PDB file of C-alpha atoms in Angstrom:
ATOM      1  CA  UNK A  17      -0.023   0.004  -0.016  1.00  0.00           C
ATOM      2  CA  UNK A  18       1.317   3.431  -0.975  1.00  0.00           C
ATOM      3  CA  UNK A  19       1.566   6.323   1.582  1.00  0.00           C
ATOM      4  CA  UNK A  20       1.064   9.731  -0.133  1.00  0.00           C
ATOM      5  CA  UNK A  21       2.088  12.863   1.666  1.00  0.00           C
ATOM      6  CA  UNK A  22       1.001  16.172   0.125  1.00  0.00           C
ATOM      7  CA  UNK A  23       2.118  19.660   1.037  1.00  0.00           C
ATOM      8  CA  UNK A  24       2.690  18.927   4.799  1.00  0.00           C
ATOM      9  CA  UNK A  25       3.898  21.799   6.838  1.00  0.00           C
ATOM     10  CA  UNK A  26       4.699  22.028  10.550  1.00  0.00           C
ATOM     11  CA  UNK A  27       5.815  24.656  13.041  1.00  0.00           C
ATOM     12  CA  UNK A  28       6.405  24.663  16.836  1.00  0.00           C
ATOM     13  CA  UNK A  29       5.901  27.944  18.682  1.00  0.00           C
ATOM     14  CA  UNK A  30       6.295  29.903  15.441  1.00  0.00           C
ATOM     15  CA  UNK A  31       9.446  28.133  14.401  1.00  0.00           C
ATOM     16  CA  UNK A  32       9.312  26.331  11.086  1.00  0.00           C
ATOM     17  CA  UNK A  33      10.157  22.605  11.365  1.00  0.00           C
ATOM     18  CA  UNK A  34       9.435  21.668   7.692  1.00  0.00           C
ATOM     19  CA  UNK A  35       7.383  23.105   4.911  1.00  0.00           C
ATOM     20  CA  UNK A  36       5.477  21.703   1.842  1.00  0.00           C
ATOM     21  CA  UNK A  37       6.721  18.181   2.197  1.00  0.00           C
ATOM     22  CA  UNK A  38       5.335  16.008  -0.570  1.00  0.00           C
ATOM     23  CA  UNK A  39       6.453  12.468  -1.142  1.00  0.00           C
ATOM     24  CA  UNK A  40       5.214   8.905  -1.769  1.00  0.00           C
ATOM     25  CA  UNK A  41       6.340   5.703  -0.042  1.00  0.00           C
ATOM     26  CA  UNK A  42       5.794   2.637  -2.198  1.00  0.00           C
ATOM     27  CA  UNK A  43       5.017  -1.018  -1.372  1.00  0.00           C
ATOM     28  CA  UNK A  44       7.753  -3.495  -2.000  1.00  0.00           C
ATOM     29  CA  UNK A  45      10.431  -0.767  -1.399  1.00  0.00           C
ATOM     30  CA  UNK A  46      12.740   0.053   1.476  1.00  0.00           C
ATOM     31  CA  UNK A  47      12.843   3.843   1.571  1.00  0.00           C
ATOM     32  CA  UNK A  48      15.468   5.619   3.622  1.00  0.00           C
ATOM     33  CA  UNK A  49      15.462   9.216   4.811  1.00  0.00           C
ATOM     34  CA  UNK A  50      18.673  11.120   5.674  1.00  0.00           C
ATOM     35  CA  UNK A  51      19.450  14.688   6.599  1.00  0.00           C
ATOM     36  CA  UNK A  52      21.237  16.707   9.194  1.00  0.00           C
ATOM     37  CA  UNK A  53      20.214  16.966  12.851  1.00  0.00           C
ATOM     38  CA  UNK A  54      17.202  19.279  13.129  1.00  0.00           C
ATOM     39  CA  UNK A  55      16.069  18.599   9.563  1.00  0.00           C
ATOM     40  CA  UNK A  56      12.646  17.542  10.781  1.00  0.00           C
ATOM     41  CA  UNK A  57      12.920  13.834  10.035  1.00  0.00           C
ATOM     42  CA  UNK A  58      11.551  12.594  13.355  1.00  0.00           C
ATOM     43  CA  UNK A  59       8.913  15.294  13.342  1.00  0.00           C
ATOM     44  CA  UNK A  60       7.721  14.124   9.930  1.00  0.00           C
ATOM     45  CA  UNK A  61       7.399  10.555  11.259  1.00  0.00           C
ATOM     46  CA  UNK A  62       5.387  11.810  14.235  1.00  0.00           C
ATOM     47  CA  UNK A  63       3.143  13.755  11.906  1.00  0.00           C
ATOM     48  CA  UNK A  64       2.550  10.638   9.751  1.00  0.00           C
ATOM     49  CA  UNK A  65       1.609   8.760  12.985  1.00  0.00           C
ATOM     50  CA  UNK A  66      -0.754  11.447  14.090  1.00  0.00           C
ATOM     51  CA  UNK A  67       1.261  12.149  17.203  1.00  0.00           C
ATOM     52  CA  UNK A  68       1.626  15.849  16.308  1.00  0.00           C
ATOM     53  CA  UNK A  69      -0.631  18.134  14.372  1.00  0.00           C
ATOM     54  CA  UNK A  70       0.397  19.826  11.109  1.00  0.00           C
ATOM     55  CA  UNK A  71      -0.608  23.210   9.801  1.00  0.00           C
ATOM     56  CA  UNK A  72      -1.306  22.215   6.157  1.00  0.00           C
ATOM     57  CA  UNK A  73      -1.343  19.229   3.934  1.00  0.00           C
ATOM     58  CA  UNK A  74      -2.779  15.735   3.837  1.00  0.00           C
ATOM     59  CA  UNK A  75      -1.721  12.107   4.252  1.00  0.00           C
ATOM     60  CA  UNK A  76      -3.394   9.235   2.471  1.00  0.00           C
ATOM     61  CA  UNK A  77      -2.800   5.520   2.730  1.00  0.00           C
ATOM     62  CA  UNK A  78      -3.833   3.485  -0.330  1.00  0.00           C
ATOM     63  CA  UNK A  79      -5.857   6.518  -1.600  1.00  0.00           C
ATOM     64  CA  UNK A  80      -7.841   6.657   1.638  1.00  0.00           C
ATOM     65  CA  UNK A  81      -7.597   8.930   4.660  1.00  0.00           C
ATOM     66  CA  UNK A  82      -4.893   7.694   7.010  1.00  0.00           C
ATOM     67  CA  UNK A  83      -6.721   7.862  10.413  1.00  0.00           C
ATOM     68  CA  UNK A  84      -8.980   4.789   9.936  1.00  0.00           C
ATOM     69  CA  UNK A  85      -5.993   2.734   8.831  1.00  0.00           C
ATOM     70  CA  UNK A  86      -3.487   3.677  11.627  1.00  0.00           C
ATOM     71  CA  UNK A  87      -3.755   0.171  12.982  1.00  0.00           C
ATOM     72  CA  UNK A  88      -1.970  -0.956   9.820  1.00  0.00           C
ATOM     73  CA  UNK A  89       1.132   1.031  10.742  1.00  0.00           C
ATOM     74  CA  UNK A  90       3.963  -0.388  12.853  1.00  0.00           C
ATOM     75  CA  UNK A  91       6.395   2.066  14.488  1.00  0.00           C
ATOM     76  CA  UNK A  92       9.833   1.214  15.874  1.00  0.00           C
ATOM     77  CA  UNK A  93      10.947   4.382  17.741  1.00  0.00           C
ATOM     78  CA  UNK A  94      14.415   5.582  18.694  1.00  0.00           C
ATOM     79  CA  UNK A  95      15.838   3.946  21.781  1.00  0.00           C
ATOM     80  CA  UNK A  96      16.430   7.346  23.359  1.00  0.00           C
ATOM     81  CA  UNK A  97      12.603   7.890  23.380  1.00  0.00           C
ATOM     82  CA  UNK A  98      11.952   4.681  25.284  1.00  0.00           C
ATOM     83  CA  UNK A  99      11.529   4.604  29.045  1.00  0.00           C
ATOM     84  CA  UNK A 100      13.888   1.714  29.819  1.00  0.00           C
ATOM     85  CA  UNK A 101      12.761   1.722  33.520  1.00  0.00           C
ATOM     86  CA  UNK A 102       9.253   0.586  32.578  1.00  0.00           C
ATOM     87  CA  UNK A 103       8.745  -2.881  34.125  1.00  0.00           C
ATOM     88  CA  UNK A 104       7.940  -5.160  31.221  1.00  0.00           C
ATOM     89  CA  UNK A 105       9.352  -8.481  30.138  1.00  0.00           C
ATOM     90  CA  UNK A 106      10.550  -8.883  26.497  1.00  0.00           C
ATOM     91  CA  UNK A 107       7.803 -11.456  25.657  1.00  0.00           C
ATOM     92  CA  UNK A 108       5.102  -9.036  26.998  1.00  0.00           C
ATOM     93  CA  UNK A 109       6.699  -6.162  25.081  1.00  0.00           C
ATOM     94  CA  UNK A 110       6.426  -8.121  21.839  1.00  0.00           C
ATOM     95  CA  UNK A 111       2.876  -9.090  22.632  1.00  0.00           C
ATOM     96  CA  UNK A 112       1.820  -5.473  22.552  1.00  0.00           C
ATOM     97  CA  UNK A 113       2.032  -5.900  18.762  1.00  0.00           C
ATOM     98  CA  UNK A 114      -1.319  -7.745  19.003  1.00  0.00           C
ATOM     99  CA  UNK A 115      -3.223  -5.083  20.874  1.00  0.00           C
ATOM    100  CA  UNK A 116      -4.462  -3.102  17.878  1.00  0.00           C
ATOM    101  CA  UNK A 117      -5.895  -6.284  16.343  1.00  0.00           C
ATOM    102  CA  UNK A 118      -7.417  -7.775  19.560  1.00  0.00           C
ATOM    103  CA  UNK A 119      -8.985  -4.548  20.827  1.00  0.00           C
ATOM    104  CA  UNK A 120      -8.943  -2.785  24.168  1.00  0.00           C
ATOM    105  CA  UNK A 121     -10.689  -5.420  26.332  1.00  0.00           C
ATOM    106  CA  UNK A 122      -8.984  -8.584  25.016  1.00  0.00           C
ATOM    107  CA  UNK A 123      -5.773 -10.048  26.372  1.00  0.00           C
ATOM    108  CA  UNK A 124      -3.323 -11.988  24.234  1.00  0.00           C
ATOM    109  CA  UNK A 125      -4.170 -15.710  24.487  1.00  0.00           C
ATOM    110  CA  UNK A 126      -2.353 -19.006  23.707  1.00  0.00           C
ATOM    111  CA  UNK A 127      -2.314 -18.291  19.893  1.00  0.00           C
ATOM    112  CA  UNK A 128      -0.800 -14.882  20.347  1.00  0.00           C
ATOM    113  CA  UNK A 129       1.796 -16.217  22.811  1.00  0.00           C
ATOM    114  CA  UNK A 130       2.789 -18.976  20.349  1.00  0.00           C
ATOM    115  CA  UNK A 131       3.122 -16.406  17.621  1.00  0.00           C
ATOM    116  CA  UNK A 132       5.299 -14.228  19.864  1.00  0.00           C
ATOM    117  CA  UNK A 133       7.598 -17.179  20.610  1.00  0.00           C
ATOM    118  CA  UNK A 134       7.871 -17.794  16.828  1.00  0.00           C
ATOM    119  CA  UNK A 135       8.888 -14.227  16.040  1.00  0.00           C
ATOM    120  CA  UNK A 136      11.374 -14.261  18.906  1.00  0.00           C
ATOM    121  CA  UNK A 137      13.002 -17.307  17.359  1.00  0.00           C
ATOM    122  CA  UNK A 138      13.009 -15.532  14.026  1.00  0.00           C
ATOM    123  CA  UNK A 139      15.121 -12.643  15.472  1.00  0.00           C
ATOM    124  CA  UNK A 140      17.053 -15.029  17.723  1.00  0.00           C
ATOM    125  CA  UNK A 141      15.979 -13.619  21.069  1.00  0.00           C
ATOM    126  CA  UNK A 142      13.837 -16.429  22.375  1.00  0.00           C
ATOM    127  CA  UNK A 143      16.192 -16.947  25.320  1.00  0.00           C
ATOM    128  CA  UNK A 144      15.386 -13.396  26.493  1.00  0.00           C
ATOM    129  CA  UNK A 145      11.591 -13.917  26.810  1.00  0.00           C
ATOM    130  CA  UNK A 146      11.419 -13.326  30.569  1.00  0.00           C
ATOM    131  CA  UNK A 147      14.110 -10.729  30.854  1.00  0.00           C
ATOM    132  CA  UNK A 148      13.126  -7.194  31.817  1.00  0.00           C
ATOM    133  CA  UNK A 149      13.462  -4.650  29.072  1.00  0.00           C
ATOM    134  CA  UNK A 150      16.412  -2.894  30.838  1.00  0.00           C
ATOM    135  CA  UNK A 151      18.233  -6.226  31.242  1.00  0.00           C
ATOM    136  CA  UNK A 152      19.113  -6.712  27.569  1.00  0.00           C
ATOM    137  CA  UNK A 153      21.537  -5.049  25.209  1.00  0.00           C
ATOM    138  CA  UNK A 154      20.685  -2.290  22.803  1.00  0.00           C
ATOM    139  CA  UNK A 155      20.801  -4.636  19.830  1.00  0.00           C
ATOM    140  CA  UNK A 156      18.669  -7.232  21.624  1.00  0.00           C
ATOM    141  CA  UNK A 157      16.076  -4.621  22.559  1.00  0.00           C
ATOM    142  CA  UNK A 158      15.905  -3.338  19.008  1.00  0.00           C
ATOM    143  CA  UNK A 159      15.299  -6.894  17.744  1.00  0.00           C
ATOM    144  CA  UNK A 160      12.481  -7.092  20.247  1.00  0.00           C
ATOM    145  CA  UNK A 161      10.841  -4.007  18.793  1.00  0.00           C
ATOM    146  CA  UNK A 162      11.199  -5.420  15.335  1.00  0.00           C
ATOM    147  CA  UNK A 163       9.646  -8.657  16.579  1.00  0.00           C
ATOM    148  CA  UNK A 164       6.715  -6.638  17.883  1.00  0.00           C
ATOM    149  CA  UNK A 165       6.335  -5.076  14.500  1.00  0.00           C
ATOM    150  CA  UNK A 166       6.369  -8.574  12.837  1.00  0.00           C
ATOM    151  CA  UNK A 167       3.628  -9.688  15.207  1.00  0.00           C
ATOM    152  CA  UNK A 168       1.560  -6.595  14.352  1.00  0.00           C
ATOM    153  CA  UNK A 169       1.490  -7.741  10.734  1.00  0.00           C
ATOM    154  CA  UNK A 170       1.308  -4.098   9.437  1.00  0.00           C
ATOM    155  CA  UNK A 171       1.301  -2.867   5.858  1.00  0.00           C
ATOM    156  CA  UNK A 172       3.502   0.162   6.618  1.00  0.00           C
ATOM    157  CA  UNK A 173       6.574  -0.161   8.967  1.00  0.00           C
ATOM    158  CA  UNK A 174       8.352   2.981  10.076  1.00  0.00           C
ATOM    159  CA  UNK A 175      11.693   2.761  11.897  1.00  0.00           C
ATOM    160  CA  UNK A 176      13.402   5.818  13.419  1.00  0.00           C
ATOM    161  CA  UNK A 177      17.187   5.364  13.581  1.00  0.00           C
ATOM    162  CA  UNK A 178      16.934   1.561  14.155  1.00  0.00           C
ATOM    163  CA  UNK A 179      20.673   0.958  13.939  1.00  0.00           C
ATOM    164  CA  UNK A 180      21.947   3.545  16.412  1.00  0.00           C
ATOM    165  CA  UNK A 181      24.031   1.991  19.176  1.00  0.00           C
ATOM    166  CA  UNK A 182      23.538  -1.632  18.225  1.00  0.00           C
ATOM    167  CA  UNK A 183      25.909  -4.429  17.335  1.00  0.00           C
ATOM    168  CA  UNK A 184      26.655  -5.494  13.708  1.00  0.00           C
ATOM    169  CA  UNK A 185      24.852  -8.840  14.123  1.00  0.00           C
ATOM    170  CA  UNK A 186      21.682  -7.182  15.291  1.00  0.00           C
ATOM    171  CA  UNK A 187      21.892  -4.733  12.397  1.00  0.00           C
ATOM    172  CA  UNK A 188      22.152  -7.556   9.928  1.00  0.00           C
ATOM    173  CA  UNK A 189      19.224  -9.459  11.584  1.00  0.00           C
ATOM    174  CA  UNK A 190      17.063  -6.435  11.286  1.00  0.00           C
ATOM    175  CA  UNK A 191      18.017  -5.802   7.682  1.00  0.00           C
ATOM    176  CA  UNK A 192      17.101  -9.427   6.989  1.00  0.00           C
ATOM    177  CA  UNK A 193      13.632  -8.797   8.295  1.00  0.00           C
ATOM    178  CA  UNK A 194      13.299  -5.558   6.275  1.00  0.00           C
ATOM    179  CA  UNK A 195      14.213  -7.377   3.096  1.00  0.00           C
ATOM    180  CA  UNK A 196      11.626 -10.054   3.929  1.00  0.00           C
ATOM    181  CA  UNK A 197       8.962  -7.415   4.317  1.00  0.00           C
ATOM    182  CA  UNK A 198      10.047  -5.921   1.091  1.00  0.00           C
ATOM    183  CA  UNK A 199       9.542  -9.316  -0.677  1.00  0.00           C
ATOM    184  CA  UNK A 200       6.106  -9.482   0.955  1.00  0.00           C
ATOM    185  CA  UNK A 201       5.161  -6.178  -0.639  1.00  0.00           C
ATOM    186  CA  UNK A 202       5.047  -4.107   2.520  1.00  0.00           C
ATOM    187  CA  UNK A 203       6.049  -0.405   2.683  1.00  0.00           C
ATOM    188  CA  UNK A 204       9.130   0.260   4.768  1.00  0.00           C
ATOM    189  CA  UNK A 205      10.350   3.735   5.809  1.00  0.00           C
ATOM    190  CA  UNK A 206      13.658   4.113   7.703  1.00  0.00           C
ATOM    191  CA  UNK A 207      15.276   7.276   9.195  1.00  0.00           C
ATOM    192  CA  UNK A 208      18.940   6.587   8.890  1.00  0.00           C
ATOM    193  CA  UNK A 209      22.292   8.272   9.623  1.00  0.00           C
ATOM    194  CA  UNK A 210      25.038   6.123   8.138  1.00  0.00           C
ATOM    195  CA  UNK A 211      25.600   7.389   4.606  1.00  0.00           C
ATOM    196  CA  UNK A 212      27.955   4.505   3.722  1.00  0.00           C
ATOM    197  CA  UNK A 213      24.969   2.004   3.916  1.00  0.00           C
ATOM    198  CA  UNK A 214      22.617   4.014   1.663  1.00  0.00           C
ATOM    199  CA  UNK A 215      23.200   2.014  -1.549  1.00  0.00           C
ATOM    200  CA  UNK A 216      23.256  -1.341   0.244  1.00  0.00           C
ATOM    201  CA  UNK A 217      20.090  -0.781   2.308  1.00  0.00           C
ATOM    202  CA  UNK A 218      17.677   1.454   0.389  1.00  0.00           C
ATOM    203  CA  UNK A 219      15.760   1.174  -2.898  1.00  0.00           C
ATOM    204  CA  UNK A 220      14.591   4.714  -2.590  1.00  0.00           C
ATOM    205  CA  UNK A 221      15.905   7.678  -0.636  1.00  0.00           C
ATOM    206  CA  UNK A 222      14.531  10.924   0.730  1.00  0.00           C
ATOM    207  CA  UNK A 223      16.959  13.780   1.454  1.00  0.00           C
ATOM    208  CA  UNK A 224      15.477  16.181   3.905  1.00  0.00           C
ATOM    209  CA  UNK A 225      16.343  19.515   5.507  1.00  0.00           C
ATOM    210  CA  UNK A 226      13.247  21.317   6.726  1.00  0.00           C
ATOM    211  CA  UNK A 227      11.661  20.091   3.502  1.00  0.00           C
ATOM    212  CA  UNK A 228      12.349  17.504   0.849  1.00  0.00           C
ATOM    213  CA  UNK A 229      15.557  18.230  -1.017  1.00  0.00           C
ATOM    214  CA  UNK A 230      15.147  15.320  -3.352  1.00  0.00           C
ATOM    215  CA  UNK A 231      13.259  11.926  -3.336  1.00  0.00           C
ATOM    216  CA  UNK A 232      13.450   8.961  -5.670  1.00  0.00           C
ATOM    217  CA  UNK A 233      15.604   5.953  -6.493  1.00  0.00           C
ATOM    218  CA  UNK A 234      18.758   5.982  -4.295  1.00  0.00           C
ATOM    219  CA  UNK A 235      21.222   5.956  -7.201  1.00  0.00           C
ATOM    220  CA  UNK A 236      19.645   9.151  -8.563  1.00  0.00           C
ATOM    221  CA  UNK A 237      19.145  10.931  -5.263  1.00  0.00           C
ATOM    222  CA  UNK A 238      22.471  10.211  -3.484  1.00  0.00           C
ATOM    223  CA  UNK A 239      24.677  12.557  -5.393  1.00  0.00           C
ATOM    224  CA  UNK A 240      27.286  15.163  -4.356  1.00  0.00           C
ATOM    225  CA  UNK A 241      25.015  17.931  -5.575  1.00  0.00           C
ATOM    226  CA  UNK A 242      21.988  16.792  -3.543  1.00  0.00           C
ATOM    227  CA  UNK A 243      24.087  16.062  -0.442  1.00  0.00           C
ATOM    228  CA  UNK A 244      25.435  19.533  -0.613  1.00  0.00           C
ATOM    229  CA  UNK A 245      21.888  20.975  -0.589  1.00  0.00           C
ATOM    230  CA  UNK A 246      20.852  18.775   2.315  1.00  0.00           C
ATOM    231  CA  UNK A 247      23.965  19.163   4.433  1.00  0.00           C
ATOM    232  CA  UNK A 248      26.562  21.627   3.026  1.00  0.00           C
ATOM    233  CA  UNK A 249      29.015  21.750   0.117  1.00  0.00           C
ATOM    234  CA  UNK A 250      32.086  21.097   2.268  1.00  0.00           C
ATOM    235  CA  UNK A 251      30.554  18.039   3.832  1.00  0.00           C
ATOM    236  CA  UNK A 252      29.496  16.605   0.453  1.00  0.00           C
ATOM    237  CA  UNK A 253      32.903  17.268  -1.044  1.00  0.00           C
ATOM    238  CA  UNK A 254      34.782  15.614   1.788  1.00  0.00           C
ATOM    239  CA  UNK A 255      32.374  12.593   1.839  1.00  0.00           C
ATOM    240  CA  UNK A 256      32.654  11.836  -1.822  1.00  0.00           C
ATOM    241  CA  UNK A 257      36.425  12.376  -1.846  1.00  0.00           C
ATOM    242  CA  UNK A 258      36.728   9.745   0.953  1.00  0.00           C
ATOM    243  CA  UNK A 259      34.449   7.374  -0.968  1.00  0.00           C
ATOM    244  CA  UNK A 260      36.798   7.507  -3.911  1.00  0.00           C
ATOM    245  CA  UNK A 261      39.843   6.628  -1.848  1.00  0.00           C
TER     246      UNK A 261
END
């Protein structure tokens, strides 16, 4: 299912965060978004999720208003936004992925718990089922959040900086899941920071700095000219010089 964003603008306390953002996220594609700190990337994600209100613009999911279909979106937030002191075991954390489907007054039953064990095996954290959230490593916790998204069985999966502060094995496990989702025709949107992984990880790319600088196939978007617009000319020049060495 395609997510279409049209002319979205956002401001906090009179300060412009981004303006006239228009882009489409396509099924069967892994789309990355990069840009400098303060570019409005996380704010755009929160606007898509309806966590903050925008001034102008619209968001449609499969040519329909987004609000009635929010349960079809899975969100893996930044670790820095998670309260790691919250007392919850890893298995119970993953089971929260069933809540939207079960409804407010229904608890996960044997079928949901069996499915949770299956996805824990898929991301290789089944041995952590009864650990508290603050008793696992950053990479293990991120795998747990991806497992929750698997259990949610969403059409659109949004991940905000999923690879920050995790080990290489966890990063590859997560990318394996993203590529599986891609094969299944899901729509995947990833805020990312490591420019060296752009070509390996993303089919499409969004360059953002308080608005969309360029969006489209990664090979076309990830150029020195566009990087200079999103970051600055010196940064782009140094980066591409180092790439050629």
